[in-house]
Coordinates of C-alpha atoms and ligand atoms in Angstrom, one line a residue:
Chain A
M1274 CA 96.9 214.1 -47.6
T1275 CA 98.8 212.3 -50.3
D1276 CA 99.8 213.8 -53.6
E1277 CA 97.6 211.5 -55.7
P1278 CA 94.0 212.8 -55.7
L1279 CA 91.5 210.3 -54.5
L1280 CA 89.3 211.1 -57.4
S1281 CA 90.4 212.5 -60.7
V1282 CA 88.2 213.3 -63.7
R1283 CA 89.8 214.3 -67.0
A1284 CA 88.1 215.7 -70.1
L1285 CA 84.8 214.0 -69.3
H1286 CA 82.1 214.1 -71.8
K1287 CA 78.5 212.9 -71.6
S1288 CA 75.8 213.1 -74.2
F1289 CA 72.2 211.9 -74.0
G1290 CA 71.5 211.1 -77.6
A1291 CA 72.1 214.4 -79.4
L1292 CA 72.2 216.4 -76.2
H1293 CA 75.8 217.2 -75.3
V1294 CA 75.6 217.7 -71.5
L1295 CA 79.1 217.5 -70.2
K1296 CA 81.7 219.1 -72.4
G1297 CA 85.1 218.2 -71.1
V1298 CA 85.1 218.4 -67.3
D1299 CA 88.3 218.2 -65.2
L1300 CA 88.0 217.7 -61.5
S1301 CA 90.3 216.5 -58.8
V1302 CA 89.3 215.6 -55.3
R1303 CA 91.9 214.9 -52.6
S1304 CA 91.3 212.7 -49.7
G1305 CA 89.7 214.6 -46.8
E1306 CA 88.7 217.4 -49.0
V1307 CA 85.2 218.9 -49.1
S1308 CA 84.3 220.0 -52.7
F1309 CA 81.1 221.9 -53.6
L1310 CA 79.6 222.0 -57.0
I1311 CA 77.5 225.0 -57.7
G1312 CA 75.9 226.4 -60.8
P1313 CA 72.7 227.1 -62.6
S1314 CA 70.0 224.4 -63.0
G1315 CA 70.6 222.3 -66.1
G1316 CA 74.3 223.0 -66.1
G1317 CA 75.2 219.3 -65.6
K1318 CA 76.0 219.0 -61.9
S1319 CA 73.8 216.0 -61.3
T1320 CA 75.0 214.4 -64.6
L1321 CA 78.6 214.9 -63.4
I1322 CA 78.3 213.2 -60.1
R1323 CA 76.1 210.5 -61.6
C1324 CA 78.9 209.8 -64.1
I1325 CA 81.5 209.7 -61.3
N1326 CA 79.4 207.0 -59.6
F1327 CA 78.7 205.4 -63.0
L1328 CA 74.9 205.7 -62.6
E1329 CA 75.4 207.1 -66.0
T1330 CA 78.1 205.9 -68.3
P1331 CA 80.2 208.7 -69.6
S1332 CA 80.6 209.1 -73.3
R1333 CA 84.3 210.0 -73.3
G1334 CA 87.1 210.9 -70.9
E1335 CA 88.8 209.5 -67.9
I1336 CA 87.8 208.8 -64.3
T1337 CA 90.3 207.4 -61.8
F1338 CA 89.2 206.6 -58.3
D1339 CA 91.6 205.5 -55.5
G1340 CA 94.1 204.3 -58.0
R1341 CA 91.7 202.4 -60.2
S1342 CA 90.7 203.5 -63.7
L1343 CA 87.0 203.4 -64.1
C1344 CA 87.1 204.6 -67.7
H1345 CA 89.8 206.0 -69.9
E1346 CA 90.7 206.6 -73.6
D1347 CA 93.2 204.6 -75.5
G1348 CA 93.8 206.5 -78.7
A1349 CA 90.3 206.8 -80.2
V1350 CA 88.9 203.9 -78.2
F1351 CA 86.9 204.5 -75.0
H1352 CA 87.4 201.9 -72.3
V1353 CA 85.0 201.3 -69.4
A1354 CA 86.2 199.1 -66.5
P1355 CA 84.4 195.8 -66.0
E1356 CA 81.2 195.8 -64.0
R1357 CA 83.0 194.2 -61.0
V1358 CA 85.4 197.1 -60.8
L1359 CA 82.7 199.7 -61.2
R1360 CA 80.6 198.0 -58.5
E1361 CA 83.5 198.0 -56.1
A1362 CA 84.2 201.6 -56.7
R1363 CA 80.5 202.6 -56.3
S1364 CA 80.4 200.8 -53.0
E1365 CA 83.2 203.0 -51.8
M1366 CA 81.6 206.3 -53.0
P1367 CA 77.9 206.0 -52.3
M1368 CA 75.5 208.8 -53.2
V1369 CA 72.9 210.7 -51.2
F1370 CA 70.0 211.9 -53.3
Q1371 CA 67.8 214.9 -53.3
H1372 CA 64.7 212.6 -52.9
F1373 CA 66.4 210.2 -50.4
N1374 CA 65.6 207.1 -52.4
L1375 CA 65.2 204.9 -49.5
F1376 CA 64.0 201.3 -50.0
T1377 CA 60.3 201.8 -49.0
H1378 CA 59.6 198.2 -48.3
R1379 CA 62.4 197.9 -45.8
T1380 CA 62.8 199.2 -42.3
V1381 CA 65.3 201.9 -41.5
L1382 CA 67.7 199.3 -40.1
E1383 CA 67.2 197.0 -43.1
N1384 CA 67.9 200.0 -45.5
I1385 CA 71.2 200.5 -43.8
I1386 CA 72.5 196.9 -43.5
E1387 CA 71.5 196.0 -47.1
G1388 CA 74.8 197.3 -48.6
P1389 CA 77.2 196.0 -46.0
V1390 CA 75.6 192.5 -45.9
L1391 CA 75.0 192.1 -49.6
V1392 CA 77.7 194.0 -51.3
K1393 CA 80.5 194.1 -48.6
R1394 CA 79.6 190.6 -47.3
R1395 CA 79.9 191.6 -43.7
R1396 CA 78.4 189.5 -41.0
R1397 CA 74.8 190.4 -40.4
D1398 CA 75.1 190.9 -36.6
E1399 CA 78.2 193.1 -37.1
A1400 CA 76.3 195.1 -39.8
I1401 CA 73.4 195.6 -37.4
A1402 CA 75.6 196.7 -34.6
D1403 CA 77.3 199.2 -37.0
A1404 CA 73.9 200.4 -38.2
E1405 CA 72.6 201.0 -34.7
R1406 CA 75.7 203.0 -33.9
L1407 CA 75.3 205.1 -37.1
L1408 CA 71.6 205.7 -36.3
R1409 CA 72.5 207.0 -32.9
E1410 CA 75.1 209.3 -34.4
V1411 CA 72.5 210.8 -36.8
G1412 CA 70.0 211.1 -34.0
L1413 CA 67.7 208.3 -35.0
G1414 CA 68.6 205.7 -32.5
D1415 CA 64.9 205.0 -31.7
K1416 CA 63.8 204.7 -35.3
A1417 CA 65.5 201.4 -36.4
D1418 CA 62.3 199.5 -36.9
F1419 CA 60.3 202.3 -38.6
Y1420 CA 59.5 202.2 -42.3
P1421 CA 60.6 205.2 -44.4
E1422 CA 57.0 206.1 -44.9
Q1423 CA 56.7 206.9 -41.2
L1424 CA 59.6 209.4 -41.1
S1425 CA 59.8 213.1 -41.9
G1426 CA 61.9 214.2 -44.9
G1427 CA 64.8 215.3 -42.6
Q1428 CA 64.7 211.9 -40.9
K1429 CA 64.7 210.1 -44.2
Q1430 CA 67.7 212.0 -45.4
R1431 CA 69.6 211.1 -42.2
V1432 CA 68.8 207.5 -42.9
A1433 CA 70.1 207.9 -46.4
I1434 CA 73.3 209.4 -45.0
A1435 CA 73.6 206.5 -42.5
R1436 CA 73.1 204.1 -45.4
A1437 CA 76.0 205.7 -47.2
L1438 CA 78.2 205.7 -44.1
A1439 CA 77.5 202.1 -43.5
M1440 CA 79.5 201.3 -46.7
R1441 CA 82.6 202.7 -44.9
P1442 CA 83.1 204.9 -47.9
K1443 CA 86.2 206.7 -49.1
L1444 CA 84.0 209.5 -50.5
I1445 CA 80.3 210.5 -50.3
L1446 CA 78.5 212.2 -53.2
F1447 CA 75.6 214.4 -52.3
D1448 CA 73.2 215.7 -54.9
E1449 CA 71.2 218.6 -53.5
P1450 CA 70.6 216.8 -50.2
T1451 CA 68.5 219.6 -48.7
S1452 CA 66.5 220.7 -51.8
A1453 CA 63.5 218.5 -51.1
L1454 CA 63.3 219.4 -47.4
D1455 CA 61.0 221.8 -45.6
P1456 CA 63.0 224.9 -44.6
E1457 CA 63.0 224.1 -40.9
L1458 CA 64.6 220.7 -41.6
V1459 CA 67.5 221.9 -43.7
A1460 CA 69.7 223.0 -40.8
G1461 CA 69.6 219.5 -39.2
I1462 CA 70.9 217.9 -42.4
L1463 CA 73.6 220.6 -42.9
D1464 CA 74.7 219.9 -39.4
T1465 CA 75.0 216.2 -40.1
I1466 CA 77.0 216.9 -43.2
R1467 CA 79.3 219.3 -41.3
G1468 CA 79.8 216.5 -38.8
L1469 CA 81.1 214.3 -41.5
A1470 CA 83.5 217.0 -42.8
D1471 CA 84.8 217.4 -39.2
L1472 CA 85.5 213.7 -39.1
G1473 CA 87.7 214.1 -42.2
M1474 CA 85.3 212.4 -44.7
T1475 CA 85.9 213.3 -48.3
L1476 CA 82.7 214.9 -49.6
V1477 CA 81.5 216.1 -53.0
V1478 CA 78.4 218.2 -52.5
V1479 CA 76.0 219.7 -55.1
S1480 CA 74.2 222.3 -53.2
H1481 CA 72.5 225.7 -53.4
E1482 CA 73.2 226.5 -49.8
M1483 CA 75.8 229.2 -50.4
S1484 CA 76.5 230.2 -46.8
F1485 CA 76.9 226.6 -46.0
A1486 CA 79.3 226.1 -48.9
R1487 CA 81.3 229.2 -47.8
K1488 CA 81.8 227.8 -44.3
L1489 CA 82.4 224.2 -45.2
A1490 CA 84.1 224.0 -48.6
D1491 CA 87.8 223.6 -49.2
V1492 CA 87.1 224.2 -52.9
V1493 CA 84.1 225.3 -54.9
H1494 CA 83.6 224.5 -58.5
F1495 CA 81.2 226.6 -60.6
I1496 CA 79.6 224.5 -63.4
A1497 CA 77.7 226.0 -66.2
D1498 CA 76.8 224.6 -69.7
G1499 CA 78.6 221.4 -69.1
T1500 CA 82.0 222.7 -68.1
I1501 CA 83.7 223.9 -64.9
V1502 CA 83.9 227.6 -65.5
E1503 CA 85.8 228.5 -62.4
S1504 CA 87.2 226.7 -59.3
G1505 CA 88.8 228.0 -56.1
P1506 CA 88.5 228.4 -52.4
P1507 CA 85.1 229.6 -51.3
D1508 CA 86.1 233.1 -50.3
R1509 CA 87.6 233.8 -53.7
I1510 CA 84.7 232.3 -55.6
F1511 CA 82.1 234.2 -53.7
D1512 CA 83.9 237.5 -53.1
N1513 CA 86.0 237.9 -56.2
P1514 CA 84.5 235.9 -59.1
E1515 CA 86.6 236.2 -62.2
S1516 CA 84.1 235.2 -64.9
P1517 CA 81.0 237.3 -65.7
R1518 CA 79.0 234.1 -65.7
L1519 CA 79.9 233.3 -62.1
S1520 CA 79.4 236.9 -60.9
G1521 CA 76.0 236.9 -62.6
F1522 CA 75.1 233.6 -60.9
I1523 CA 76.2 234.8 -57.5
R1524 CA 74.2 238.0 -57.9
S1525 CA 71.1 236.0 -59.0
I1526 CA 71.2 233.7 -55.9
L1527 CA 71.8 236.5 -53.5
H1528 CA 68.6 238.1 -54.6
Chain B
M541 CA 14.6 166.8 -53.7
Y542 CA 14.9 163.5 -52.0
E543 CA 16.2 162.0 -55.2
F544 CA 18.7 164.9 -55.7
F545 CA 20.3 164.5 -52.3
F546 CA 20.1 160.8 -51.8
V547 CA 20.5 159.4 -55.3
L548 CA 22.0 161.8 -57.7
I549 CA 24.6 163.3 -55.4
P550 CA 26.0 160.0 -54.0
R551 CA 26.0 158.5 -57.5
H552 CA 27.6 161.3 -59.5
F553 CA 29.4 163.6 -57.1
P554 CA 32.6 161.5 -57.0
F555 CA 32.8 161.6 -60.8
L556 CA 32.4 165.4 -60.7
L557 CA 35.1 165.7 -58.0
E558 CA 37.4 163.7 -60.2
G559 CA 36.8 166.3 -62.9
A560 CA 37.3 169.1 -60.3
L561 CA 40.7 167.6 -59.5
V562 CA 41.7 167.8 -63.1
T563 CA 40.4 171.4 -63.2
L564 CA 42.7 172.2 -60.3
E565 CA 45.6 170.4 -61.9
L566 CA 45.1 172.3 -65.1
S567 CA 44.8 175.6 -63.2
F568 CA 47.8 175.2 -61.0
L569 CA 50.1 173.9 -63.7
S570 CA 49.0 176.7 -66.1
M571 CA 49.4 179.3 -63.3
G572 CA 53.0 178.1 -62.6
F573 CA 54.0 178.1 -66.3
G574 CA 52.1 181.4 -66.9
L575 CA 53.9 183.1 -64.0
V576 CA 57.3 182.1 -65.3
L577 CA 56.4 182.9 -68.9
G578 CA 54.8 186.3 -67.9
L579 CA 57.8 187.3 -65.8
A580 CA 60.3 186.3 -68.4
T581 CA 58.4 188.1 -71.1
A582 CA 58.1 191.2 -68.9
L583 CA 61.9 191.2 -68.1
G584 CA 62.7 190.6 -71.8
R585 CA 60.6 193.6 -72.8
L586 CA 62.1 195.8 -70.1
S587 CA 65.7 194.9 -71.1
G588 CA 65.6 197.6 -73.7
K589 CA 66.8 195.4 -76.4
P590 CA 64.7 195.9 -79.6
W591 CA 65.4 192.4 -81.0
L592 CA 63.9 191.0 -77.8
D593 CA 61.1 193.5 -77.3
W594 CA 59.7 193.1 -80.8
P595 CA 58.9 189.4 -80.8
L596 CA 57.7 189.4 -77.2
K597 CA 55.4 192.3 -77.9
S598 CA 54.0 190.5 -80.9
Y599 CA 53.4 187.4 -78.7
V600 CA 51.5 189.5 -76.1
E601 CA 49.4 191.3 -78.7
I602 CA 48.4 188.2 -80.7
W603 CA 47.6 186.0 -77.6
R604 CA 45.5 188.7 -76.1
D605 CA 43.6 189.4 -79.2
V606 CA 42.6 185.8 -80.2
P607 CA 39.9 184.1 -78.2
L608 CA 41.2 181.4 -75.9
I609 CA 38.9 178.8 -77.3
V610 CA 40.4 179.4 -80.8
Q611 CA 43.9 179.1 -79.4
L612 CA 43.0 175.8 -77.7
M613 CA 41.5 174.5 -81.0
V614 CA 44.6 175.4 -82.9
I615 CA 46.9 173.8 -80.4
Y616 CA 44.9 170.6 -80.2
F617 CA 43.6 170.1 -83.7
T618 CA 46.0 172.0 -86.0
L619 CA 49.4 171.4 -84.4
P620 CA 49.2 167.6 -85.1
T621 CA 49.1 168.4 -88.9
I622 CA 52.6 169.8 -88.5
G623 CA 53.7 166.8 -86.5
I624 CA 53.2 168.1 -82.9
T625 CA 50.6 166.0 -81.1
L626 CA 49.7 166.8 -77.5
S627 CA 47.2 165.1 -75.3
G628 CA 44.1 167.1 -74.5
F629 CA 45.4 167.8 -71.0
W630 CA 48.8 169.1 -72.1
A631 CA 47.3 171.0 -75.0
G632 CA 45.1 172.7 -72.4
V633 CA 48.0 173.5 -70.1
L634 CA 50.0 174.9 -73.1
G635 CA 47.1 177.0 -74.3
L636 CA 46.1 178.3 -70.8
S637 CA 49.8 179.0 -70.0
L638 CA 50.5 180.9 -73.1
N639 CA 47.3 182.9 -72.7
L640 CA 47.9 183.7 -69.1
G641 CA 51.6 184.5 -69.7
A642 CA 50.6 187.2 -72.2
Y643 CA 48.3 188.9 -69.7
L644 CA 50.6 188.4 -66.7
S645 CA 53.6 189.9 -68.6
E646 CA 51.7 193.2 -68.8
V647 CA 50.8 193.0 -65.1
F648 CA 54.5 192.4 -64.2
R649 CA 55.7 195.0 -66.6
A650 CA 53.4 197.7 -65.1
A651 CA 54.2 196.7 -61.6
I652 CA 58.0 196.7 -62.2
M653 CA 57.8 200.1 -64.0
S654 CA 55.8 201.5 -61.1
I655 CA 58.8 201.1 -58.7
D656 CA 60.5 204.5 -58.3
P657 CA 63.7 204.4 -60.4
G658 CA 65.4 206.4 -57.6
Q659 CA 65.5 203.2 -55.5
R660 CA 67.2 201.4 -58.4
A661 CA 69.7 204.2 -58.5
A662 CA 70.2 204.0 -54.7
G663 CA 70.9 200.3 -55.0
M664 CA 73.4 200.8 -57.8
S665 CA 75.1 203.7 -56.0
I666 CA 76.1 201.4 -53.1
G667 CA 77.4 198.8 -55.5
M668 CA 74.5 196.3 -55.8
S669 CA 74.4 194.2 -58.9
K670 CA 71.4 194.3 -61.3
V671 CA 70.4 190.8 -60.0
M672 CA 70.6 192.0 -56.4
I673 CA 68.5 195.1 -57.2
Y674 CA 65.8 193.0 -58.8
R675 CA 65.8 190.3 -56.1
R676 CA 66.0 192.6 -53.1
I677 CA 64.3 195.8 -54.2
I678 CA 62.2 195.6 -57.3
F679 CA 60.6 192.1 -57.1
P680 CA 59.4 192.3 -53.5
Q681 CA 57.6 195.6 -54.1
A682 CA 56.4 194.8 -57.6
F683 CA 55.1 191.4 -56.5
R684 CA 53.1 193.0 -53.6
I685 CA 51.6 195.5 -56.1
A686 CA 50.8 192.8 -58.6
I687 CA 49.3 190.2 -56.3
P688 CA 45.7 191.3 -56.3
T689 CA 45.7 191.4 -60.1
I690 CA 47.5 188.0 -60.4
G691 CA 44.9 186.6 -58.0
G692 CA 42.1 187.9 -60.2
Y693 CA 43.7 186.2 -63.2
F694 CA 44.1 183.0 -61.3
I695 CA 40.3 182.9 -60.6
A696 CA 39.6 183.8 -64.2
L697 CA 41.8 180.9 -65.2
L698 CA 40.1 178.5 -62.8
K699 CA 36.8 179.2 -64.6
D700 CA 38.3 179.6 -68.2
S701 CA 39.8 176.1 -67.8
S702 CA 36.3 174.9 -68.5
L703 CA 36.9 175.7 -72.2
V704 CA 39.3 172.8 -72.2
S705 CA 36.3 170.5 -72.1
F706 CA 36.0 171.3 -75.8
I707 CA 39.3 169.5 -76.5
S708 CA 38.1 166.4 -74.7
V709 CA 39.8 166.8 -71.3
N710 CA 37.8 165.2 -68.5
E711 CA 37.7 168.2 -66.3
L712 CA 34.8 169.3 -64.2
L713 CA 32.5 170.7 -66.9
R714 CA 33.0 167.8 -69.3
N715 CA 32.4 165.2 -66.6
G716 CA 29.2 167.1 -65.9
N717 CA 28.2 166.9 -69.5
I718 CA 28.9 163.2 -69.6
I719 CA 26.6 162.6 -66.6
I720 CA 23.9 164.7 -68.3
S721 CA 24.1 162.7 -71.5
N722 CA 23.6 159.6 -69.5
T723 CA 20.9 160.8 -67.1
F724 CA 19.3 163.8 -68.9
R725 CA 19.2 165.6 -65.4
N726 CA 20.8 168.7 -66.7
M727 CA 19.4 171.1 -64.1
E728 CA 20.6 169.2 -61.1
V729 CA 24.0 168.3 -62.6
Y730 CA 24.8 171.8 -63.8
M731 CA 23.8 173.0 -60.3
M732 CA 26.4 170.7 -58.8
V733 CA 29.0 171.8 -61.3
A734 CA 28.2 175.5 -60.6
I735 CA 28.5 174.9 -56.9
I736 CA 31.8 173.2 -57.2
Y737 CA 33.2 176.0 -59.4
F738 CA 31.9 178.5 -56.9
V739 CA 33.5 176.8 -53.9
L740 CA 36.9 176.5 -55.8
S741 CA 36.9 180.2 -56.8
F742 CA 35.6 181.5 -53.5
T743 CA 38.3 179.5 -51.6
A744 CA 40.9 180.8 -54.0
S745 CA 39.9 184.4 -53.7
R746 CA 40.0 184.1 -49.8
L747 CA 43.5 182.6 -50.0
I748 CA 44.6 185.4 -52.3
R749 CA 43.2 188.0 -50.0
Y750 CA 45.0 186.4 -47.1
L751 CA 48.3 186.3 -49.1
E752 CA 47.8 189.9 -50.0
H753 CA 47.2 190.8 -46.3
S754 CA 50.2 188.9 -45.1
L755 CA 52.5 190.5 -47.7
T756 CA 51.5 194.0 -46.6
P757 CA 53.8 195.4 -44.0
R758 CA 52.2 195.8 -40.6
Y759 CA 52.4 199.6 -40.5
L760 CA 50.3 199.8 -43.7
R761 CA 47.8 197.4 -42.3
R762 CA 47.3 199.4 -39.2
Q763 CA 46.7 202.5 -41.1
G764 CA 44.0 200.6 -43.0
R765 CA 45.7 201.2 -46.3
A766 CA 46.0 198.3 -48.7
A767 CA 48.8 197.9 -51.2
K768 CA 46.3 199.1 -53.7
A769 CA 46.1 202.5 -52.2
L770 CA 49.8 203.0 -52.6
A771 CA 50.3 201.6 -56.0
P772 CA 48.7 202.9 -59.1
E773 CA 46.2 200.7 -60.9
V774 CA 48.3 198.2 -62.7
A775 CA 45.9 196.4 -64.8
V776 CA 42.2 195.6 -65.3
L777 CA 40.8 192.2 -65.6
P778 CA 39.8 191.1 -69.1
Ligands
ADP1723 N1 68.8 210.9 -68.4 C1 68.8 212.0 -69.1 N2 68.3 211.9 -70.4 C2 68.3 213.0 -71.2 N3 68.7 214.2 -70.8 C3 69.2 214.4 -69.5 C4 69.2 213.2 -68.6 N4 69.7 213.6 -67.4 C5 70.0 215.0 -67.6 N5 69.6 215.4 -68.8 C6 69.8 216.8 -69.3 O1 71.1 217.2 -69.0 C7 71.2 218.5 -68.7 C8 71.9 218.7 -67.4 O2 71.1 218.2 -66.3 P1 71.6 218.0 -64.9 O3 72.9 217.3 -64.8 O4 70.4 217.4 -64.1 O5 71.8 219.5 -64.4 P2 71.9 220.1 -62.9 O6 72.0 219.0 -62.0 O7 73.1 221.0 -63.0 O8 70.6 220.9 -62.8 C9 69.7 219.0 -68.7 O9 69.5 219.7 -69.9 C10 68.9 217.8 -68.6 O10 67.7 217.9 -69.2
MG1724 MG1 70.6 218.4 -60.4

């Protein structure tokens, strides 16, 4: 681990029209670290990671990723990096979504090689070899020619994870990756994510799976009302919450 | 009967076929321009820029609410008074294209909007550009959804092109009328005209169905579900 965080977010604000959703978020993610974002629904977790990936453009504040500024403030002026820089950054921190968001008209293999071939300009045969290896790793070696429609939710999510991995990312963002799954499929996806953590991938995970967060997280951030209310190692966050807001939240999800 | 098959057909059919050829030319040219115009209009309206949306929306509304024959008359008879003179053929192509473009823009808009925004987000999140997302993700799916409706409009166009006979283009119907004014055999001639229109439309609809079928991925075909079953209704024919 180096001293510089891989991702650093400072005083980030995001409004949708009159709705002020993120109210000054500070967040650092070091290389190799697994960060969990927890908090009540509507608190701004999705908005935060969508802003990090620039699926939403922040309103104010600073995001630095791997030494590149994606947005910053210069006096009163808010600067956003050119599209080219944003796209390059995105391609290095892909996102895995709650509803998988696979390209439904393309096969599993085509879903995975799309980014490497088009965005990273890798050779197609290399991208295919890479994709086949990734599919075997997530246990879908025999599904390369299937269409998303023909897969279960858990299988779709593993394809989505393989699609993210195929970008050879520096960081992967997860937005509630198991929330849309049938209960019996959740464990498989959690295992896959744990496997990534074991390999040393940097992960930022929004999740309501608290026991999973406790086992896997290096740091847990509790987000409510558009700010990070409390951050810390999982044992401290879950066993000795400081703020009443967090202890209330933990009580509510344990029941 | 004898006269119909052995005198009228050999004598007049070639002239009708010449007209049918013009009908096809009108239809294919107008279809080409209409597709481009419709797609551009749809993309302009979806760009979220009010200064683009407003004029394009007006175009679509006006062109859909004025009868095609009136549009053709205006283009052919009125535009020359402000110095724009077009031959009947090109006035017809212009009128049919503008008309079709207005309808197709709504078809494209609905089809594009029916694509799950999550797929767009997924494309963006791996660094794809807007152009890549449209080209690789949105268009292929939207086009497959739109094709049955586009096909319906093409067949309607093939038949509506007969209105161009009113601005003295020698297409199929007008050639039929010319033969009738010389021979007074309106029943036989109109029958031949009708049969030719039928054959053209029928062939076109078969080709469209084939295209639709070949654009449907194999796994959907086997399950006997057409693109229509997956996609919401995008538009109804006028
Ligand atoms: N695109 C959007 N337009 C308007 N409001 C939005 C949009 N996305 C999120 N919001 C609002 O922002 C708030 C935070 O939402 P979100 O980030 O999804 O919370 P969480 O993921 O923590 O449940 C909610 O009030 C939500 O309605
Ligand atoms: Mg959310």
